[in-house]
Amino acid sequence: MTDSPTLNIPPPDFLSEPALAPVLAALPEARIAGGAVRDVLLGRPVADVDLATPRTPDAVIEALTEAGIRAVPTGLGHGTVTAVSQGRGFEVTTLRRDVATDGRHAVVAFTTDWREDAARRDFTINALSMTRDGDVFDYFGGIADLRGGVLRFVGDPATRIAEDFLRILRFFRFLARGAARTADPAAVAAIRAGVPGLGRLSAERVWHELSRILGAPEPRATVRLMAELGVLPAVIPEGADAGRLERLLSGGAPADPLLRLAALLTGDPTAVATRLRLSIAERDRLLAWHTAPLARPEADDITLRRLLAEYPPETLIGRTWLAFGFGAKWDALRQQLASMPRPVFPLEGRDVVALGVAPGPRVGALLRELREWWLQGGCTADASACRTELLRRISGGTK
Ligand code: ATP
Ligand code: MG
C-alpha cells in the first residue's frame, strides 16, 4: 500500500527540543501521533508528545537503550514504552489494531500499517501523524475537518461508540476545548442513541472527562448539547441544570471545574461526590460551598472577620459565585475576602490550664465558650484581652 504524506509543514520547533530530538533520532521511523499533531495544525501550544512506531516494544526498548535513553515499560500490554529523556517522558506506542472490544477496553494486536493504527483512533482530527520532517499523514480527512472545524468519528460513529463508550465523553472534551466548532450530525445521532452505554464507565473515568470538559475556557455550548442529548443527566442523574452553568459563566466566574460542577448541580452534592468518587479535597470543597453562609457586599468588617475566622476565603468566595453574586459590589467583596487576613483565635488549651483550670473536658468547654465570645466581638480581642475575659469567667463572673 502506498503511504504518502498529505501535507508537509515546516517542522515545528518542539521537534528539535533537546529532550525530544534524541528520541526521534533513535527512532527515525517514529511519527508524532494524536493530539500533538492536531494542536500544531490548530496553532495551539503542544503539551504532551506521543509517538507511534511500527517497531515492536522490544525493538523500541533496544533502540532507546542503545542511544543511551532510558526506556520504561509503562504499558507493554498495549504496546507502550516511555522514553525518559532529560527528565521528560515520551510515550512510544507500537502501531495497533483492535482485535476485540467490549465497550471500554480493547484487545489489540500490533501492526506495521499506519492506516490501521489511525483507524482505531477516535476522531479524524486525532488520527493524524507526522514525521520529524513535518510530513503529515491523514488517512481519514482529519485536516479537512480541522479546517472546517468539524468533530467527526473515524468510521461509523455508532460502531465506534459501541466499541468504547468513553468516546462519547471524549467527543465533548474536544468540542469544549474548541478543537472543533461543529459536531458532525451523524456523531450527534449516535451519541444520543449511545447514552445508555455510559453506565458502563467507571465513575473515575466519568469525572476525569467531565472535569476536563468543565475546565475548558468556554464549555457553555458543549454542556448545553450534552444536556440536549441526554448525556448530562446520564452522568449526573442526581440532577444538573445547564442553565445554571451558563449563568455562572455569564458572571465571569473563574474556570474552575469543581465550581462549575457545583453550579450545575440541582441534586444532592454529597451523593454526587460519592458516586463520582471525587478526591477528598474535591469533596470537601464541593460540600463546603453548599454549607457555608453567604457573605454579602453590604456586610461590615466585623461580619467578614467573623466569617473568615470560621471559613477559608476560598469557600466564602466560591459561595458568592454560586449565589450568582455578580457585578462591581460582589467583585469588591471577593477582593476583600481574598485579601483580608484570616483572624486566628489567640488562645489554646494550655493557656486555660496556665490560668489554673485542671486539664480535662472543662478546658475544651471554656475554650469553645471563649471563642464564641471572641467571634461575637468581631475577632478583635487579642490574647491578653481573651485571657482577661477567661479569668473573669473562671472566677465565677457572669457573662
Ligand atoms: P489531550 O490534549 O486532551 O491530551 P489527546 O488527543 O492527546 O488530547 P489523549 O487522551 O491523550 O488525547 O489520547 C491520545 C490519542 O490517543 C488521541 O489523540 C487519540 O488518537 C487516541 N485515543 C485516546 N483515547 C482513545 C479512545 N478511547 N478511543 C480511540 N482513540 C483514543
Ligand atoms: Mg494527550
Coordinates of C-alpha atoms and ligand atoms in Angstrom, one line a residue:
M1 CA 0.0 0.0 0.0
T2 CA 1.3 3.4 -0.8
D3 CA 1.7 5.7 2.1
S4 CA 2.4 9.2 1.1
P5 CA 2.1 12.4 3.1
T6 CA -1.0 14.5 2.7
L7 CA 0.8 17.7 3.7
N8 CA 4.2 18.9 4.5
I9 CA 4.7 21.6 7.1
P10 CA 7.8 23.3 8.4
P11 CA 8.9 21.0 11.3
P12 CA 7.5 22.7 14.4
D13 CA 10.0 23.9 17.0
F14 CA 9.2 21.3 19.6
L15 CA 10.6 18.5 17.4
S16 CA 14.1 19.9 17.8
E17 CA 13.8 20.4 21.6
P18 CA 16.8 18.8 23.3
A19 CA 14.6 16.3 25.1
L20 CA 12.7 15.0 22.1
A21 CA 15.3 15.3 19.3
P22 CA 17.4 12.3 20.6
V23 CA 14.3 10.1 20.9
L24 CA 13.4 10.8 17.3
A25 CA 17.0 10.2 16.3
A26 CA 16.9 6.8 18.0
L27 CA 13.6 6.0 16.3
P28 CA 13.7 7.8 13.0
E29 CA 10.7 5.9 11.6
A30 CA 8.5 7.0 14.5
R31 CA 5.8 9.7 14.0
I32 CA 4.2 12.1 16.3
A33 CA 0.7 10.9 16.7
G34 CA -2.7 12.1 18.0
G35 CA -3.2 15.3 19.9
A36 CA 0.2 16.9 19.3
V37 CA -0.3 16.9 15.5
R38 CA -3.9 18.3 15.9
D39 CA -2.7 21.1 18.2
V40 CA 0.2 22.0 15.9
L41 CA -2.1 22.3 12.9
L42 CA -4.5 24.4 15.1
G43 CA -1.6 26.6 16.0
R44 CA -2.0 25.7 19.7
P45 CA 0.7 25.0 22.2
V46 CA 1.6 21.3 22.3
A47 CA 1.5 19.8 25.8
D48 CA 2.2 16.1 25.6
V49 CA 4.0 14.5 22.7
D50 CA 3.1 10.9 21.9
L51 CA 5.0 8.8 19.4
A52 CA 3.9 5.9 17.3
T53 CA 6.1 3.4 15.6
P54 CA 5.8 0.1 13.6
R55 CA 8.6 -1.3 15.7
T56 CA 7.7 -3.8 18.4
P57 CA 8.0 -2.6 22.0
D58 CA 11.1 -4.9 22.5
A59 CA 12.8 -3.3 19.5
V60 CA 11.8 0.2 20.8
I61 CA 13.5 -0.6 24.2
E62 CA 16.5 -1.9 22.4
A63 CA 16.9 1.2 20.1
L64 CA 16.4 3.6 23.0
T65 CA 18.8 1.8 25.3
E66 CA 21.4 1.7 22.6
A67 CA 21.0 5.5 22.2
G68 CA 21.5 5.9 26.0
I69 CA 17.9 6.9 26.6
R70 CA 16.1 5.3 29.5
A71 CA 13.2 3.1 28.3
V72 CA 10.5 2.3 30.9
P73 CA 8.0 -0.4 30.0
T74 CA 4.9 1.5 31.2
G75 CA 2.3 -0.3 29.3
L76 CA 3.8 -3.2 27.4
G77 CA 0.5 -5.0 27.3
H78 CA -0.9 -2.3 25.0
G79 CA 2.4 -1.6 23.3
T80 CA 3.7 1.4 25.2
V81 CA 7.2 2.2 26.3
T82 CA 8.0 5.5 27.9
A83 CA 11.3 7.1 26.7
V84 CA 12.7 9.2 29.5
S85 CA 14.9 11.9 28.1
Q86 CA 16.2 14.9 30.0
G87 CA 13.6 14.3 32.7
R88 CA 10.7 14.3 30.3
G89 CA 8.7 11.3 29.3
F90 CA 7.5 10.5 25.8
E91 CA 5.2 7.6 25.3
V92 CA 6.2 5.5 22.3
T93 CA 3.4 3.1 21.2
T94 CA 3.6 0.4 18.7
L95 CA 1.0 0.6 15.9
R96 CA -2.1 -1.3 16.8
R97 CA -5.3 -2.6 15.6
D98 CA -8.3 -3.7 17.6
V99 CA -8.9 -7.5 17.8
A100 CA -11.8 -7.3 20.2
T101 CA -13.6 -4.6 22.1
D102 CA -16.1 -4.7 25.0
G103 CA -17.5 -1.1 25.3
R104 CA -14.4 0.2 27.1
H105 CA -11.3 -1.9 26.8
A106 CA -9.8 -3.3 23.6
V107 CA -7.7 -6.4 22.9
V108 CA -5.1 -5.2 20.4
A109 CA -2.6 -6.7 18.1
F110 CA 0.5 -5.0 16.8
T111 CA 0.6 -3.9 13.2
T112 CA 3.0 -2.2 10.8
D113 CA 0.2 -0.4 9.0
W114 CA -0.1 3.2 9.9
R115 CA -3.6 3.4 8.4
E116 CA -4.8 0.6 10.6
D117 CA -3.5 2.4 13.7
A118 CA -5.2 5.6 12.6
A119 CA -8.4 3.7 12.0
R120 CA -8.7 2.8 15.7
R121 CA -8.3 6.3 16.9
D122 CA -11.4 8.2 18.0
F123 CA -11.8 11.3 15.8
T124 CA -10.5 12.3 12.4
I125 CA -8.7 15.3 13.9
N126 CA -7.0 12.9 16.4
A127 CA -5.9 10.4 13.8
L128 CA -3.1 12.4 12.2
S129 CA 0.5 11.5 12.3
M130 CA 3.6 13.5 11.5
T131 CA 7.2 12.6 10.8
R132 CA 10.1 14.6 12.2
D133 CA 10.5 16.2 8.8
G134 CA 7.0 17.7 9.0
D135 CA 5.3 15.2 6.7
V136 CA 1.7 14.9 7.9
F137 CA -0.3 11.7 7.2
D138 CA -4.0 11.9 7.1
Y139 CA -6.0 8.8 6.3
F140 CA -9.5 9.9 7.3
G141 CA -9.9 13.5 6.3
G142 CA -8.7 15.0 9.6
I143 CA -7.0 18.0 8.0
A144 CA -10.2 19.0 6.2
D145 CA -12.2 18.5 9.4
L146 CA -9.7 20.7 11.3
R147 CA -10.1 23.4 8.7
G148 CA -13.9 23.0 8.6
G149 CA -14.0 22.9 12.4
V150 CA -15.9 19.6 12.4
L151 CA -15.6 16.9 15.1
R152 CA -16.2 13.6 13.4
F153 CA -15.6 10.0 14.4
V154 CA -13.2 7.9 12.4
G155 CA -15.6 5.4 10.7
D156 CA -19.2 4.7 11.7
P157 CA -20.0 6.7 14.8
A158 CA -22.4 4.1 16.3
T159 CA -19.8 1.3 15.9
R160 CA -17.0 3.4 17.4
I161 CA -19.1 4.3 20.3
A162 CA -20.2 0.7 21.0
E163 CA -16.5 -0.3 21.0
D164 CA -15.8 2.3 23.7
F165 CA -18.5 4.4 25.3
L166 CA -15.8 6.7 26.8
R167 CA -15.6 8.2 23.3
I168 CA -18.9 9.9 24.0
L169 CA -17.3 12.0 26.7
R170 CA -14.1 12.4 24.8
F171 CA -16.2 13.9 22.0
F172 CA -17.4 16.6 24.3
R173 CA -13.8 17.1 25.7
F174 CA -12.6 18.2 22.2
L175 CA -15.7 20.2 21.5
A176 CA -15.5 22.1 24.8
R177 CA -11.9 22.9 24.1
G178 CA -12.7 24.3 20.7
A179 CA -10.6 21.8 18.8
A180 CA -13.7 21.9 16.5
R181 CA -16.8 24.1 16.5
T182 CA -19.3 21.8 14.9
A183 CA -20.4 18.4 15.9
D184 CA -20.9 16.0 12.9
P185 CA -24.7 15.3 12.8
A186 CA -24.1 11.6 12.4
A187 CA -22.0 11.7 15.6
V188 CA -24.7 13.5 17.4
A189 CA -27.3 11.0 16.5
A190 CA -25.1 8.1 17.5
I191 CA -24.2 9.8 20.8
R192 CA -27.9 10.2 21.6
A193 CA -28.5 6.5 20.9
G194 CA -25.4 5.5 22.8
V195 CA -26.3 7.3 26.1
P196 CA -27.4 4.1 27.9
G197 CA -23.8 2.7 27.4
L198 CA -22.4 5.5 29.6
G199 CA -23.5 3.5 32.6
R200 CA -20.7 1.0 31.9
L201 CA -18.0 3.6 32.5
S202 CA -16.2 3.8 35.8
A203 CA -17.0 6.8 38.0
E204 CA -13.4 7.8 38.0
R205 CA -13.3 7.9 34.2
V206 CA -16.5 9.9 34.0
W207 CA -15.3 12.5 36.5
H208 CA -11.9 12.6 34.7
E209 CA -13.6 13.5 31.4
L210 CA -16.3 15.7 33.0
S211 CA -13.7 17.8 34.8
R212 CA -11.8 18.4 31.6
I213 CA -15.0 19.4 29.8
L214 CA -15.9 21.8 32.6
G215 CA -12.4 23.2 32.9
A216 CA -12.4 24.3 29.3
P217 CA -12.4 28.1 28.8
E218 CA -15.9 28.2 27.2
P219 CA -17.9 25.0 27.9
R220 CA -21.3 26.5 27.7
A221 CA -22.4 25.4 24.3
T222 CA -20.9 21.9 24.9
V223 CA -22.7 21.4 28.2
R224 CA -25.9 22.6 26.6
L225 CA -25.5 20.0 23.9
M226 CA -24.7 17.3 26.5
A227 CA -28.0 18.2 28.2
E228 CA -30.0 18.1 25.0
L229 CA -28.6 14.7 24.1
G230 CA -29.3 13.2 27.5
V231 CA -25.6 12.8 28.3
L232 CA -25.7 15.3 31.2
P233 CA -28.5 13.6 33.1
A234 CA -26.8 10.2 32.4
V235 CA -23.5 11.3 34.1
I236 CA -25.2 13.4 36.8
P237 CA -28.5 11.6 37.5
E238 CA -28.8 13.4 40.8
G239 CA -29.8 16.5 38.8
A240 CA -27.9 19.1 36.8
D241 CA -29.1 22.2 35.0
A242 CA -27.0 23.5 32.2
G243 CA -28.7 26.9 32.5
R244 CA -27.1 27.3 35.9
L245 CA -23.7 26.8 34.4
E246 CA -24.5 29.4 31.7
R247 CA -25.5 31.8 34.4
L248 CA -22.3 31.2 36.4
L249 CA -20.1 31.8 33.4
S250 CA -22.0 35.0 32.4
G251 CA -21.0 36.4 35.7
G252 CA -17.3 35.9 34.9
A253 CA -16.5 33.2 37.5
P254 CA -13.1 31.5 37.2
A255 CA -12.5 28.4 35.1
D256 CA -12.6 26.0 38.0
P257 CA -14.2 22.7 37.0
L258 CA -15.4 21.9 40.5
L259 CA -17.0 25.3 40.9
R260 CA -18.7 24.8 37.6
L261 CA -19.9 21.3 38.7
A262 CA -21.2 22.9 41.9
A263 CA -23.1 25.4 39.8
L264 CA -24.6 22.8 37.6
L265 CA -25.9 20.6 40.4
T266 CA -29.5 20.7 41.4
G267 CA -29.3 17.4 43.3
D268 CA -27.6 16.3 46.5
P269 CA -23.9 17.2 46.3
T270 CA -22.9 14.6 48.8
A271 CA -24.5 11.9 46.6
V272 CA -22.7 13.3 43.6
A273 CA -19.3 13.5 45.3
T274 CA -19.6 9.9 46.5
R275 CA -20.8 8.4 43.2
L276 CA -18.3 10.3 41.1
R277 CA -15.6 9.3 43.6
L278 CA -14.2 12.8 43.9
S279 CA -11.0 13.1 45.8
I280 CA -11.3 14.0 49.5
A281 CA -10.1 17.5 48.7
E282 CA -12.6 18.0 45.9
R283 CA -15.4 16.6 48.0
D284 CA -14.5 18.9 50.9
R285 CA -14.5 22.0 48.6
L286 CA -17.8 21.0 47.0
L287 CA -19.6 20.3 50.2
A288 CA -18.2 23.4 51.9
W289 CA -19.7 25.7 49.2
H290 CA -23.1 24.2 49.9
T291 CA -23.0 24.7 53.7
A292 CA -21.1 27.9 54.1
P293 CA -23.0 31.1 54.9
L294 CA -23.2 33.7 52.1
A295 CA -21.1 36.8 52.6
R296 CA -22.9 39.9 51.2
P297 CA -21.5 43.1 49.8
E298 CA -23.2 45.1 52.5
A299 CA -21.5 43.1 55.3
D300 CA -19.4 45.2 57.7
D301 CA -15.8 44.4 58.6
I302 CA -16.9 42.7 61.8
T303 CA -19.1 40.3 60.0
L304 CA -16.5 39.5 57.4
R305 CA -13.9 38.9 60.0
R306 CA -16.2 36.5 61.8
L307 CA -16.9 34.6 58.6
L308 CA -13.2 34.4 57.8
A309 CA -12.4 33.1 61.2
E310 CA -14.8 30.2 60.5
Y311 CA -14.4 29.5 56.8
P312 CA -11.5 29.7 54.4
P313 CA -11.7 32.6 51.9
E314 CA -11.8 30.1 49.1
T315 CA -15.1 28.7 50.5
L316 CA -16.7 32.1 51.0
I317 CA -15.7 33.3 47.6
G318 CA -17.0 30.2 45.9
R319 CA -20.2 30.6 47.8
T320 CA -20.7 34.1 46.4
W321 CA -20.2 32.8 42.8
L322 CA -22.7 30.0 43.4
A323 CA -25.2 32.6 44.7
F324 CA -24.7 34.3 41.3
G325 CA -23.3 37.4 43.1
F326 CA -22.1 39.4 40.1
G327 CA -21.2 42.9 39.5
A328 CA -18.8 45.5 40.9
K329 CA -20.0 45.2 44.5
W330 CA -19.6 41.5 44.6
D331 CA -16.2 41.7 42.9
A332 CA -15.1 44.1 45.5
L333 CA -16.4 41.8 48.2
R334 CA -14.4 38.9 46.8
Q335 CA -11.3 41.1 46.6
Q336 CA -11.8 41.9 50.2
L337 CA -12.3 38.3 51.3
A338 CA -9.2 37.3 49.4
S339 CA -7.0 40.0 50.9
M340 CA -8.2 40.3 54.5
P341 CA -6.0 38.4 57.0
R342 CA -7.9 35.4 58.5
P343 CA -8.4 36.0 62.2
V344 CA -7.0 33.3 64.4
F345 CA -8.4 32.7 67.9
P346 CA -5.4 33.5 70.1
L347 CA -5.8 31.0 73.0
E348 CA -5.1 27.3 73.2
G349 CA -5.8 24.7 75.8
R350 CA -2.5 25.3 77.6
D351 CA -3.5 29.0 78.2
V352 CA -6.6 27.8 80.0
V353 CA -4.5 25.3 82.1
A354 CA -2.0 28.1 82.8
L355 CA -4.8 30.1 84.4
G356 CA -5.4 27.3 86.9
V357 CA -8.1 25.1 85.2
A358 CA -7.3 21.4 85.7
P359 CA -6.7 19.5 82.4
G360 CA -10.0 17.8 81.3
P361 CA -13.2 18.4 79.4
R362 CA -13.7 21.8 81.1
V363 CA -10.7 23.2 79.3
G364 CA -12.3 22.5 75.9
A365 CA -15.7 23.8 77.0
L366 CA -14.1 27.0 78.2
L367 CA -12.2 27.4 75.0
R368 CA -15.3 27.0 72.9
E369 CA -17.2 29.4 75.1
L370 CA -14.4 32.0 74.8
R371 CA -14.0 31.5 71.1
E372 CA -17.7 32.2 70.7
W373 CA -17.3 35.5 72.7
W374 CA -14.3 36.4 70.6
L375 CA -16.3 35.8 67.4
Q376 CA -19.2 37.8 68.7
G377 CA -16.8 40.7 69.2
G378 CA -15.6 40.6 65.6
C379 CA -12.4 38.7 66.4
T380 CA -10.7 41.8 67.7
A381 CA -9.8 40.7 71.2
D382 CA -6.1 39.8 71.4
A383 CA -4.5 37.1 73.6
S384 CA -4.3 39.3 76.6
A385 CA -7.9 40.5 76.3
C386 CA -9.0 36.9 75.8
R387 CA -7.1 35.9 79.0
T388 CA -8.7 38.6 81.0
E389 CA -12.2 37.5 79.8
L390 CA -11.3 33.9 80.6
L391 CA -10.2 34.8 84.1
R392 CA -13.4 36.7 84.6
R393 CA -15.3 33.5 83.6
I394 CA -13.2 31.1 85.6
S395 CA -13.5 33.2 88.8
G396 CA -17.3 33.0 88.5
G397 CA -18.0 36.3 86.9
T398 CA -21.3 36.4 85.0
K399 CA -21.3 36.7 81.2
Ligands
ATP1 P1 -5.2 16.0 25.1 O1 -4.6 17.2 24.7 O2 -6.5 16.2 25.9 O3 -4.3 15.0 25.9 P2 -5.1 14.0 23.1 O4 -5.6 13.9 21.7 O5 -3.6 13.8 23.3 O6 -5.7 15.3 23.8 P3 -5.3 11.6 24.8 O7 -6.4 11.2 25.7 O8 -4.0 12.0 25.4 O9 -5.9 12.8 23.9 O10 -5.1 10.4 23.7 C1 -4.1 10.5 22.8 C2 -4.6 10.0 21.4 O11 -4.9 8.6 21.6 C3 -5.8 10.6 20.9 O12 -5.5 11.8 20.1 C4 -6.4 9.5 20.1 O13 -5.8 9.4 18.8 C5 -6.1 8.3 20.8 N1 -7.1 7.9 21.8 C6 -7.1 8.1 23.1 N2 -8.2 7.5 23.7 C7 -8.9 6.9 22.7 C8 -10.1 6.2 22.7 N3 -10.8 6.0 23.8 N4 -10.5 5.7 21.5 C9 -9.8 5.9 20.4 N5 -8.7 6.6 20.4 C10 -8.2 7.1 21.5
MG2 MG -2.7 13.6 25.3

